[in-house]
């Protein structure tokens, strides 16, 4: 057909729709609006084809695909009612195609996908009886369509060894053009007998069955609990049979089967309110089989398998730890509580946490640059440290946790969650200064206190409470001199320090350092030079980042002085800082400077802090205020 001619027959309209759909299937570059317009044109072409030949299953199948892809492409940006309307159109078209050809695999798979997508939208619509009934029906239709599709796929594979054609291909020029258009579309629905296509269908069906099981498990009646067990068993058996029928994908199918078994065990344990590790023996064994089958020449399996295995070990240990803590609180005597907790730690909790760490380590070795895996390994080490039976093991695991958190942070510098995890390690080790500095960075990256509370079993309640004090004490002070603010007193008494570097120009500052420079504080030094941050006084001064105008070098000291030594005001003052003395950093910046810009270093460690200003012309110290022993900086936030 000439490109300038309008289609006249059903096959011509169908060929045009196939060409338009192929642009979407090949992910040709286009905007969301262009993609939606293309799919609308494809749907209109299919409608024209259907008017000319109502018996064509193929044009109905493509009509359904146009509606389904439009709903999927629109995503959450479109109104739910609009998406449901498109999905209803897709369901109708696929069902009509199956009326004309009951074994049309593409229509069966399309119907299953459309019903599953319909269930996704319905699940967000509330828990009314009408919605629940519609959700159950959509999932049931999806599962039925997937079952029929998989049976048809296997039948076609056994008989012809290739994908079933969507329409008979004739030898005429028009038939050849239509066949070429179909081949060009490269639709996943048209290649239905490859190993990947078979596995996709089985995994999708198992997912629908598991979701139906979860819905049943959430209902109280006993009959629904039995239905949940039956659905999990169906998914388990389906994946086991598929692993035999598609041996080239054995490892992938066994991994999916292990997840189904783990979900079934978790559901059963939650219903019976028990945390027996033997419930997970089958799932753990299946994961091990999947890993053994997936090992390559390097001796490693895909990292995801180790990740899932580690998660399951971690879940078992964490569930038993939660149960043990609840039981211990109810014990009549302290001796009984100690005995119960130690027995649980030695028999289940510590061994399973150790297994989880080893699985995550294998995953990190399989994917060295995976920040998520490194963060998860850090979590396992930190939790293990919190329940360690001796101090040496706790220190070792905390050090390992910090190592993996820092590795994850290096791999993903914008991850605010890993910064909060690092802060928690510092809090556990009583490194209050570094904890506070990390929480400032965490806030600068977009972290919020609610994020800490919503993380599953990662952040301990005592750290969340302390983080709130730190966060509000440093970032939300109600007035300029809040020495008597209760939250500040409880927090500032812990000798909290900051890590700060002032380079010669603003352009060299990292975004995090700029945030810190806009929030600086008064330093209070006592007679014994033990340092605490006393009154947090934010300084919003352009002088902190720009050129300093005044030429004075003298640091004003408010309060008692002793042993003062001044050399014509050029070297500066060295004073013994007495009780109640405060160094007002804002005044210091205004008055201690030269024509060129000096550099301020506030170095921090586990010991008290040293503040000094270096000349930009040489390495001599213009003025030094020392509180306690000098420590190397723990973190450098500039550059």
XYZ file of C-alpha atoms in Angstrom:
639
model
C 0.000 0.000 0.000
C 1.297 3.468 -0.918
C 2.268 5.534 2.076
C -0.021 8.372 0.869
C -3.072 6.133 0.472
C -5.634 5.753 3.234
C -6.274 2.200 4.434
C -9.337 0.617 2.878
C -9.494 -2.895 4.302
C -9.389 -4.507 7.738
C -5.913 -5.846 7.087
C -4.654 -2.432 6.000
C -5.994 -0.766 9.137
C -4.571 -3.580 11.259
C -1.186 -3.202 9.571
C -1.237 0.538 10.326
C -2.086 -0.146 13.987
C 0.720 -2.702 14.173
C 3.200 -0.180 12.814
C 2.124 2.410 15.365
C 2.331 -0.081 18.250
C 5.805 -1.125 17.120
C 7.038 2.420 17.796
C 5.999 2.013 21.424
C 7.420 -1.515 21.674
C 10.793 -0.360 20.349
C 10.843 2.548 22.834
C 11.372 5.091 20.085
C 12.224 8.509 21.576
C 9.049 10.506 22.126
C 7.387 12.530 24.824
C 4.583 11.174 26.991
C 2.092 13.212 24.975
C 3.432 11.873 21.687
C 3.288 8.305 22.982
C -0.326 8.753 24.076
C -1.229 10.281 20.699
C 0.430 7.331 18.917
C -1.548 4.852 21.001
C -4.792 6.751 20.364
C -4.101 6.592 16.620
C -3.452 2.843 16.936
C -6.744 2.376 18.806
C -8.631 4.358 16.129
C -7.027 2.247 13.389
C -8.110 -0.940 15.171
C -11.639 0.423 15.556
C -11.791 1.092 11.812
C -10.513 -2.425 11.120
C -13.142 -3.921 13.440
C -15.931 -2.067 11.651
C -14.801 -3.630 8.375
C -14.363 -7.153 9.772
C -15.901 -7.992 13.135
C -14.522 -11.545 13.009
C -10.844 -10.530 13.238
C -9.379 -11.545 16.568
C -6.077 -9.925 15.635
C -7.404 -6.374 15.304
C -9.265 -6.778 18.609
C -6.042 -7.980 20.246
C -4.182 -4.914 19.010
C -7.053 -2.691 20.024
C -6.758 -4.057 23.548
C -2.997 -3.552 23.541
C -3.405 0.105 22.553
C -5.733 0.709 25.519
C -3.510 -1.268 27.934
C -0.306 0.501 26.905
C -2.017 3.893 27.139
C -2.995 3.183 30.740
C 0.495 1.913 31.583
C 2.238 4.819 29.880
C 0.054 7.389 31.629
C 0.968 5.958 35.036
C 0.162 7.925 38.177
C 0.079 11.201 36.273
C -3.341 10.354 34.836
C -6.606 10.296 36.756
C -7.477 6.864 38.167
C -10.932 6.915 36.591
C -9.393 7.633 33.168
C -6.970 4.739 33.564
C -9.755 2.418 34.719
C -11.772 3.384 31.627
C -8.848 2.517 29.344
C -8.293 -0.756 31.179
C -11.987 -1.603 30.839
C -11.658 -0.996 27.103
C -8.613 -3.278 27.011
C -10.428 -6.038 28.921
C -13.379 -5.829 26.551
C -11.181 -5.994 23.455
C -9.139 -8.954 24.746
C -12.270 -10.843 25.756
C -13.805 -10.257 22.342
C -10.600 -11.517 20.697
C -10.809 -14.683 22.817
C -14.422 -15.215 21.777
C -13.132 -15.440 18.212
C -9.937 -17.395 19.080
C -9.919 -18.993 22.535
C -6.234 -19.956 22.242
C -4.944 -16.521 21.218
C -1.956 -16.331 23.586
C -1.392 -12.615 23.125
C -5.000 -11.869 24.068
C -4.790 -14.153 27.105
C -1.625 -12.463 28.362
C -3.058 -9.020 27.624
C -6.252 -9.864 29.521
C -4.215 -11.093 32.491
C -2.102 -7.934 32.561
C -5.112 -5.646 32.200
C -6.993 -7.353 35.048
C -3.906 -7.210 37.288
C -3.495 -3.487 36.531
C -7.190 -2.988 37.263
C -6.669 -4.672 40.631
C -3.782 -2.300 41.398
C -6.044 0.712 40.889
C -8.937 -0.820 42.803
C -6.717 -1.623 45.794
C -6.082 2.108 46.243
C -9.802 2.851 46.302
C -10.567 1.829 49.886
C -11.930 -1.232 51.677
C -15.622 -1.014 50.876
C -17.397 -4.324 50.173
C -18.003 -3.298 46.569
C -14.338 -2.456 45.999
C -13.171 -5.644 47.726
C -15.465 -7.764 45.571
C -14.264 -6.029 42.390
C -10.647 -6.498 43.476
C -11.159 -10.218 44.101
C -12.836 -10.610 40.737
C -10.073 -8.759 38.875
C -7.337 -10.872 40.465
C -9.265 -14.079 39.843
C -9.722 -13.226 36.169
C -6.061 -12.328 35.898
C -4.957 -15.642 37.421
C -7.322 -17.600 35.177
C -6.026 -15.823 32.061
C -2.400 -16.434 33.035
C -3.110 -20.133 33.592
C -4.748 -20.447 30.181
C -1.945 -18.487 28.543
C 0.774 -20.668 30.072
C -1.023 -23.846 29.019
C -1.363 -22.486 25.475
C 2.294 -21.461 25.403
C 3.415 -24.940 26.398
C 1.060 -26.498 23.855
C 2.396 -24.344 21.016
C 5.960 -25.047 22.073
C 5.357 -28.797 22.130
C 3.560 -28.862 18.767
C 5.274 -26.308 16.547
C 8.293 -25.231 18.595
C 7.688 -21.569 17.822
C 5.445 -18.666 18.724
C 1.894 -18.953 17.393
C 1.207 -16.407 14.639
C -1.363 -13.823 15.584
C -2.935 -14.107 12.123
C -2.425 -16.489 9.167
C 0.252 -15.089 6.871
C -0.570 -15.298 3.181
C 1.739 -14.801 0.234
C 0.037 -11.732 -1.214
C 1.857 -8.368 -1.116
C -0.619 -7.144 1.484
C -0.140 -10.260 3.605
C 3.641 -9.950 3.361
C 3.451 -6.302 4.418
C 1.281 -7.191 7.407
C 3.663 -9.998 8.425
C 6.630 -7.644 8.164
C 4.852 -5.107 10.337
C 4.110 -7.796 12.928
C 7.726 -8.932 12.958
C 8.881 -5.322 13.317
C 6.742 -4.803 16.386
C 8.943 -7.186 18.424
C 6.204 -7.395 21.011
C 6.893 -9.504 24.069
C 3.360 -10.858 23.692
C 4.107 -12.250 20.221
C 7.172 -14.270 21.243
C 5.422 -16.633 23.614
C 7.459 -19.839 23.557
C 10.945 -18.624 24.413
C 12.245 -19.475 27.867
C 11.990 -15.839 28.968
C 8.380 -15.594 27.791
C 7.400 -18.773 29.633
C 9.152 -17.648 32.809
C 7.525 -14.209 32.629
C 4.086 -15.807 32.459
C 4.756 -18.207 35.326
C 6.275 -15.529 37.555
C 3.386 -13.158 36.824
C 0.856 -15.892 37.651
C 2.693 -16.750 40.882
C 2.668 -13.068 41.776
C -1.088 -12.813 41.273
C -1.678 -15.960 43.356
C 0.543 -14.594 46.148
C -1.312 -11.309 46.108
C -4.628 -13.117 46.345
C -3.182 -15.085 49.278
C -2.144 -11.873 51.048
C -5.659 -10.456 50.674
C -7.148 -13.650 52.084
C -4.685 -13.660 54.983
C -5.783 -10.158 55.990
C -9.341 -11.375 56.586
C -10.357 -12.814 59.907
C -12.488 -15.813 59.049
C -10.847 -19.218 59.173
C -11.968 -20.049 55.657
C -9.875 -17.172 54.319
C -6.779 -18.444 56.146
C -7.254 -21.818 54.480
C -7.699 -20.097 51.115
C -4.423 -18.185 51.651
C -2.542 -21.416 52.402
C -4.051 -23.028 49.295
C -3.083 -20.117 47.031
C 0.492 -20.082 48.326
C 0.662 -23.839 47.750
C -0.589 -23.369 44.172
C 2.088 -20.764 43.463
C 4.752 -22.984 45.039
C 3.725 -26.016 42.994
C 3.444 -23.970 39.793
C 6.998 -22.615 40.087
C 8.395 -26.030 40.972
C 6.778 -27.577 37.909
C 7.946 -24.720 35.695
C 11.538 -25.234 36.872
C 11.337 -28.707 35.333
C 9.532 -27.556 32.181
C 11.932 -24.644 31.557
C 15.269 -25.994 32.863
C 17.316 -23.189 31.303
C 15.736 -20.798 33.829
C 15.941 -23.152 36.813
C 17.811 -20.755 39.100
C 15.434 -17.844 38.475
C 12.356 -19.984 39.023
C 13.756 -21.514 42.208
C 14.514 -18.048 43.558
C 10.900 -17.023 42.887
C 9.733 -20.242 44.527
C 11.838 -19.508 47.614
C 10.219 -16.082 47.946
C 6.752 -17.622 47.740
C 7.702 -20.166 50.405
C 9.110 -17.417 52.612
C 5.936 -15.315 52.218
C 3.804 -18.347 53.081
C 5.888 -19.023 56.195
C 5.691 -15.382 57.312
C 1.924 -15.361 56.842
C 1.527 -18.583 58.811
C 3.806 -17.331 61.601
C 1.929 -14.036 61.845
C -1.417 -15.821 62.009
C -0.227 -18.144 64.788
C 1.839 -15.410 66.463
C 4.996 -17.540 66.521
C 8.593 -17.032 65.362
C 9.743 -20.619 64.915
C 12.791 -20.729 62.556
C 11.847 -24.224 61.357
C 8.974 -22.657 59.412
C 11.547 -21.189 57.035
C 13.632 -24.301 56.438
C 12.080 -24.988 53.024
C 12.536 -21.412 51.848
C 16.168 -21.311 52.998
C 16.880 -24.620 51.263
C 15.275 -23.417 48.035
C 17.347 -20.239 48.096
C 20.474 -22.368 48.502
C 19.426 -24.481 45.493
C 18.883 -21.346 43.417
C 22.306 -19.980 44.371
C 24.017 -23.299 43.610
C 22.366 -23.417 40.181
C 23.268 -19.801 39.379
C 26.980 -19.913 40.264
C 29.091 -18.862 37.289
C 32.726 -19.458 36.369
C 33.886 -16.983 38.998
C 32.174 -18.995 41.700
C 29.583 -16.281 42.409
C 25.842 -16.152 41.870
C 23.875 -12.982 41.056
C 23.964 -10.526 43.941
C 20.165 -10.400 44.208
C 20.056 -14.032 45.331
C 22.469 -13.352 48.200
C 20.499 -10.225 49.069
C 17.193 -12.128 49.306
C 18.794 -14.924 51.323
C 20.332 -12.400 53.726
C 16.974 -10.650 54.114
C 15.310 -13.921 55.079
C 17.972 -14.780 57.657
C 17.719 -11.247 59.015
C 13.927 -11.476 59.244
C 14.079 -14.724 61.224
C 16.567 -13.309 63.734
C 14.792 -9.982 64.058
C 11.389 -11.600 64.594
C 12.779 -13.803 67.361
C 14.547 -10.794 68.928
C 11.271 -8.829 68.997
C 9.436 -11.759 70.534
C 12.186 -12.279 73.125
C 12.184 -8.620 74.162
C 8.412 -8.701 74.615
C 8.642 -11.884 76.687
C 11.481 -10.566 78.835
C 9.427 -7.513 79.799
C 6.819 -9.842 81.293
C 9.248 -11.997 83.296
C 8.708 -11.994 87.059
C 12.383 -12.006 87.975
C 15.450 -10.438 86.473
C 17.268 -13.762 86.558
C 14.591 -15.397 84.439
C 14.696 -12.506 81.980
C 18.471 -12.738 81.597
C 18.350 -16.514 81.138
C 15.590 -16.352 78.516
C 17.279 -13.585 76.553
C 20.710 -15.228 76.591
C 19.254 -18.558 75.475
C 17.423 -16.921 72.573
C 20.542 -14.992 71.597
C 22.774 -18.039 71.564
C 20.381 -20.469 69.861
C 18.643 -18.338 67.212
C 19.280 -14.614 67.124
C 23.077 -14.409 66.938
C 23.514 -17.414 64.572
C 20.887 -16.135 62.143
C 22.249 -12.592 62.208
C 25.672 -14.101 61.449
C 24.178 -16.030 58.497
C 22.597 -12.807 57.246
C 25.930 -10.960 57.402
C 27.671 -13.737 55.494
C 24.991 -13.710 52.782
C 25.294 -9.927 52.432
C 29.093 -10.206 52.279
C 28.714 -12.656 49.404
C 26.388 -10.179 47.721
C 28.903 -7.354 48.129
C 31.585 -9.558 46.608
C 29.281 -10.351 43.688
C 28.418 -6.658 43.167
C 31.219 -4.533 44.707
C 29.693 -1.190 43.752
C 26.170 -1.913 44.956
C 25.393 0.782 47.536
C 22.143 -0.888 48.620
C 23.935 -4.150 49.382
C 26.653 -2.351 51.334
C 24.063 -0.431 53.325
C 22.180 -3.634 54.099
C 25.381 -5.320 55.266
C 26.031 -2.316 57.490
C 22.544 -2.728 58.966
C 23.186 -6.387 59.742
C 26.504 -5.555 61.407
C 24.952 -2.761 63.481
C 22.048 -4.890 64.696
C 24.478 -7.686 65.518
C 26.570 -5.240 67.540
C 23.516 -4.152 69.520
C 22.902 -7.721 70.719
C 26.517 -8.858 71.007
C 27.351 -10.768 74.181
C 30.742 -9.126 74.740
C 32.342 -5.729 74.213
C 34.997 -6.949 71.787
C 32.407 -8.368 69.399
C 30.336 -5.205 69.665
C 33.319 -2.975 68.814
C 34.264 -5.202 65.879
C 30.755 -5.176 64.400
C 30.329 -1.430 64.913
C 33.591 -0.802 63.082
C 32.475 -3.062 60.237
C 29.078 -1.343 60.113
C 30.764 2.047 59.832
C 33.025 0.742 57.064
C 30.119 -0.471 54.943
C 28.032 2.609 55.574
C 30.905 4.815 54.435
C 31.389 2.598 51.371
C 27.690 2.947 50.548
C 27.916 6.708 51.046
C 30.905 6.893 48.715
C 28.924 4.969 46.088
C 25.847 7.199 46.476
C 26.700 10.615 47.879
C 23.057 11.778 47.842
C 21.730 8.971 50.043
C 20.539 10.700 53.213
C 19.513 7.406 54.864
C 23.043 6.041 54.972
C 24.222 9.297 56.589
C 21.638 8.817 59.332
C 22.849 5.257 59.800
C 26.411 6.513 60.199
C 25.186 9.007 62.775
C 23.565 6.162 64.697
C 26.869 4.263 64.779
C 28.597 7.357 66.165
C 25.837 7.763 68.721
C 26.291 4.155 69.804
C 30.029 4.731 70.194
C 29.399 7.986 72.098
C 31.084 10.036 69.372
C 28.604 12.833 69.908
C 30.384 15.468 67.846
C 30.563 13.355 64.713
C 26.980 12.252 65.286
C 25.813 15.868 65.318
C 27.854 16.793 62.235
C 26.462 13.801 60.340
C 22.926 14.713 61.305
C 23.502 18.191 59.904
C 24.633 16.643 56.635
C 21.670 14.287 56.735
C 19.331 17.247 57.086
C 21.069 19.093 54.247
C 20.458 16.066 52.003
C 16.743 16.186 52.724
C 16.424 13.861 55.718
C 13.611 14.327 58.215
C 12.807 12.927 61.632
C 9.756 11.105 60.311
C 12.050 9.172 57.957
C 13.886 7.742 60.958
C 10.667 6.667 62.632
C 9.309 4.949 59.546
C 12.385 2.854 58.755
C 11.711 -0.809 59.555
C 13.808 -1.996 62.490
C 16.829 0.093 61.502
C 16.892 3.066 63.850
C 16.711 2.370 67.559
C 14.161 4.364 69.593
C 16.854 5.887 71.794
C 18.714 7.186 68.725
C 15.539 8.615 67.201
C 14.818 10.418 70.463
C 18.370 11.750 70.670
C 18.329 12.721 66.989
C 15.235 14.811 67.634
C 17.065 16.650 70.418
C 20.111 17.197 68.232
C 18.058 18.179 65.228
C 15.931 20.713 67.065
C 18.782 21.891 69.277
C 21.010 22.713 66.323
C 18.563 23.712 63.635
C 15.481 25.172 65.317
C 16.631 27.331 68.205
C 13.855 29.655 69.395
C 16.031 32.692 70.301
C 19.628 33.929 69.909
C 20.894 32.929 73.326
C 19.149 29.718 74.318
C 21.470 28.626 77.113
C 18.465 27.688 79.224
C 16.566 25.823 76.516
C 15.871 22.342 78.033
C 16.546 20.366 74.882
C 19.834 22.205 74.373
C 21.010 21.591 77.927
C 20.382 17.846 77.746
C 22.154 17.598 74.422
C 24.933 20.151 74.779
C 26.197 18.646 78.005
C 27.603 15.777 75.945
C 30.566 17.715 74.515
C 29.258 17.947 71.001
C 31.624 19.389 68.402
C 31.306 20.268 64.745
C 33.669 19.659 61.846
C 34.198 22.797 59.806
C 36.671 24.035 57.189
C 36.739 27.473 55.606
C 38.556 27.445 52.260
C 39.726 30.647 50.553
C 36.615 31.054 48.396
C 32.967 30.092 48.356
C 33.227 28.128 45.122
C 35.388 25.524 46.848
C 32.695 24.764 49.419
C 30.570 21.674 49.040
C 26.789 22.196 49.406
C 26.858 20.513 52.811
C 29.679 22.767 53.995
C 27.765 25.842 52.864
C 24.841 24.789 55.036
C 27.199 24.356 57.978
C 28.821 27.745 57.409
C 25.417 29.400 57.564
C 24.848 27.826 60.998
C 27.768 28.401 63.348
C 27.810 28.669 67.089
C 29.326 30.122 70.253
C 31.951 27.991 71.930
C 32.079 27.820 75.695
C 35.379 26.878 77.313
C 35.704 26.007 81.001
C 38.676 26.215 83.370
C 39.786 22.641 82.674
C 39.521 23.202 78.940
C 36.786 20.572 78.587
C 34.661 21.825 75.749
C 30.920 21.890 75.376
C 28.758 23.738 72.934
C 26.920 25.982 75.316
C 24.686 28.484 73.550
C 23.992 27.728 69.943
C 23.902 31.090 68.228
C 23.310 30.879 64.461
C 25.431 33.276 62.447
C 24.025 34.351 59.095
C 26.932 36.454 57.897
C 28.130 36.972 54.352
C 31.582 37.437 55.887
C 31.722 33.702 56.478
C 31.756 33.092 52.751
C 32.928 36.349 51.230
C 35.872 38.741 51.675
C 36.490 40.141 55.141
C 36.636 43.912 55.219
C 38.179 44.896 58.534
C 41.939 44.750 59.121
C 41.934 44.084 62.864
C 43.504 40.885 64.145
C 42.597 41.080 67.787
C 40.134 38.516 69.244
C 37.962 40.158 71.898
C 37.671 38.033 75.017
C 34.729 38.785 77.253
C 35.525 37.917 80.858
C 38.543 37.311 83.003
C 41.946 36.985 81.336
C 45.363 36.038 82.562
C 48.883 35.815 81.225
C 48.055 37.953 78.214
C 50.827 38.542 75.699
C 50.456 40.899 72.739
C 53.043 41.891 70.143
C 51.893 45.243 68.737
C 48.570 43.676 67.819
C 50.104 41.826 64.884
C 50.503 38.339 66.208
C 47.359 38.474 68.306
C 46.327 37.658 71.842
C 46.880 34.449 73.755
C 44.769 34.325 76.880
C 43.923 31.829 79.557
C 40.193 31.344 79.297
C 38.476 31.461 82.654
C 35.158 30.278 83.960
C 32.183 31.733 82.138
C 34.271 32.995 79.245
C 32.655 32.837 75.815
C 34.284 33.195 72.453
C 31.805 34.914 70.211
C 32.643 33.450 66.816
C 30.785 36.153 64.927
C 32.846 38.865 66.572
C 35.979 36.863 65.970
C 35.221 36.759 62.279
C 34.492 40.458 62.212
C 37.660 41.440 64.065
C 40.254 38.732 63.394
C 41.139 38.982 59.732
C 43.655 40.360 57.271
C 43.425 41.890 53.839
C 43.420 38.381 52.431
C 40.943 35.779 53.632
C 42.085 33.539 56.494
C 41.064 29.919 56.927
C 39.146 28.752 59.960
C 39.543 25.139 61.044
C 37.436 23.586 63.741
C 38.949 20.137 64.217
C 37.090 17.481 66.079
C 37.676 14.037 67.480
C 36.533 12.089 70.476
C 38.473 14.542 72.635
C 37.790 18.288 72.929
C 38.316 20.617 70.044
C 40.984 23.038 68.804
C 40.112 26.268 67.046
C 42.789 28.146 65.139
C 43.164 30.531 62.240
C 46.004 30.186 59.773
C 47.517 32.984 57.737
C 46.849 32.742 54.002
C 50.476 33.775 53.357
C 52.293 31.089 55.299
C 51.700 28.172 57.660
C 52.129 30.136 60.881
C 49.286 30.192 63.337
C 47.970 33.699 63.870
C 45.987 32.781 66.954
C 45.171 29.537 68.671
C 42.554 28.704 71.247
C 43.189 25.200 72.492
C 40.772 23.170 74.529
C 42.141 19.794 75.466
C 44.267 17.573 73.293
C 44.613 18.190 69.561
C 42.874 15.576 67.421
C 42.945 15.055 63.661
C 39.692 15.918 61.887
C 37.290 13.023 61.649
C 35.603 14.386 58.540
C 36.452 17.069 55.990
C 33.316 18.739 54.692
C 34.782 21.111 52.134
C 36.202 20.719 48.684
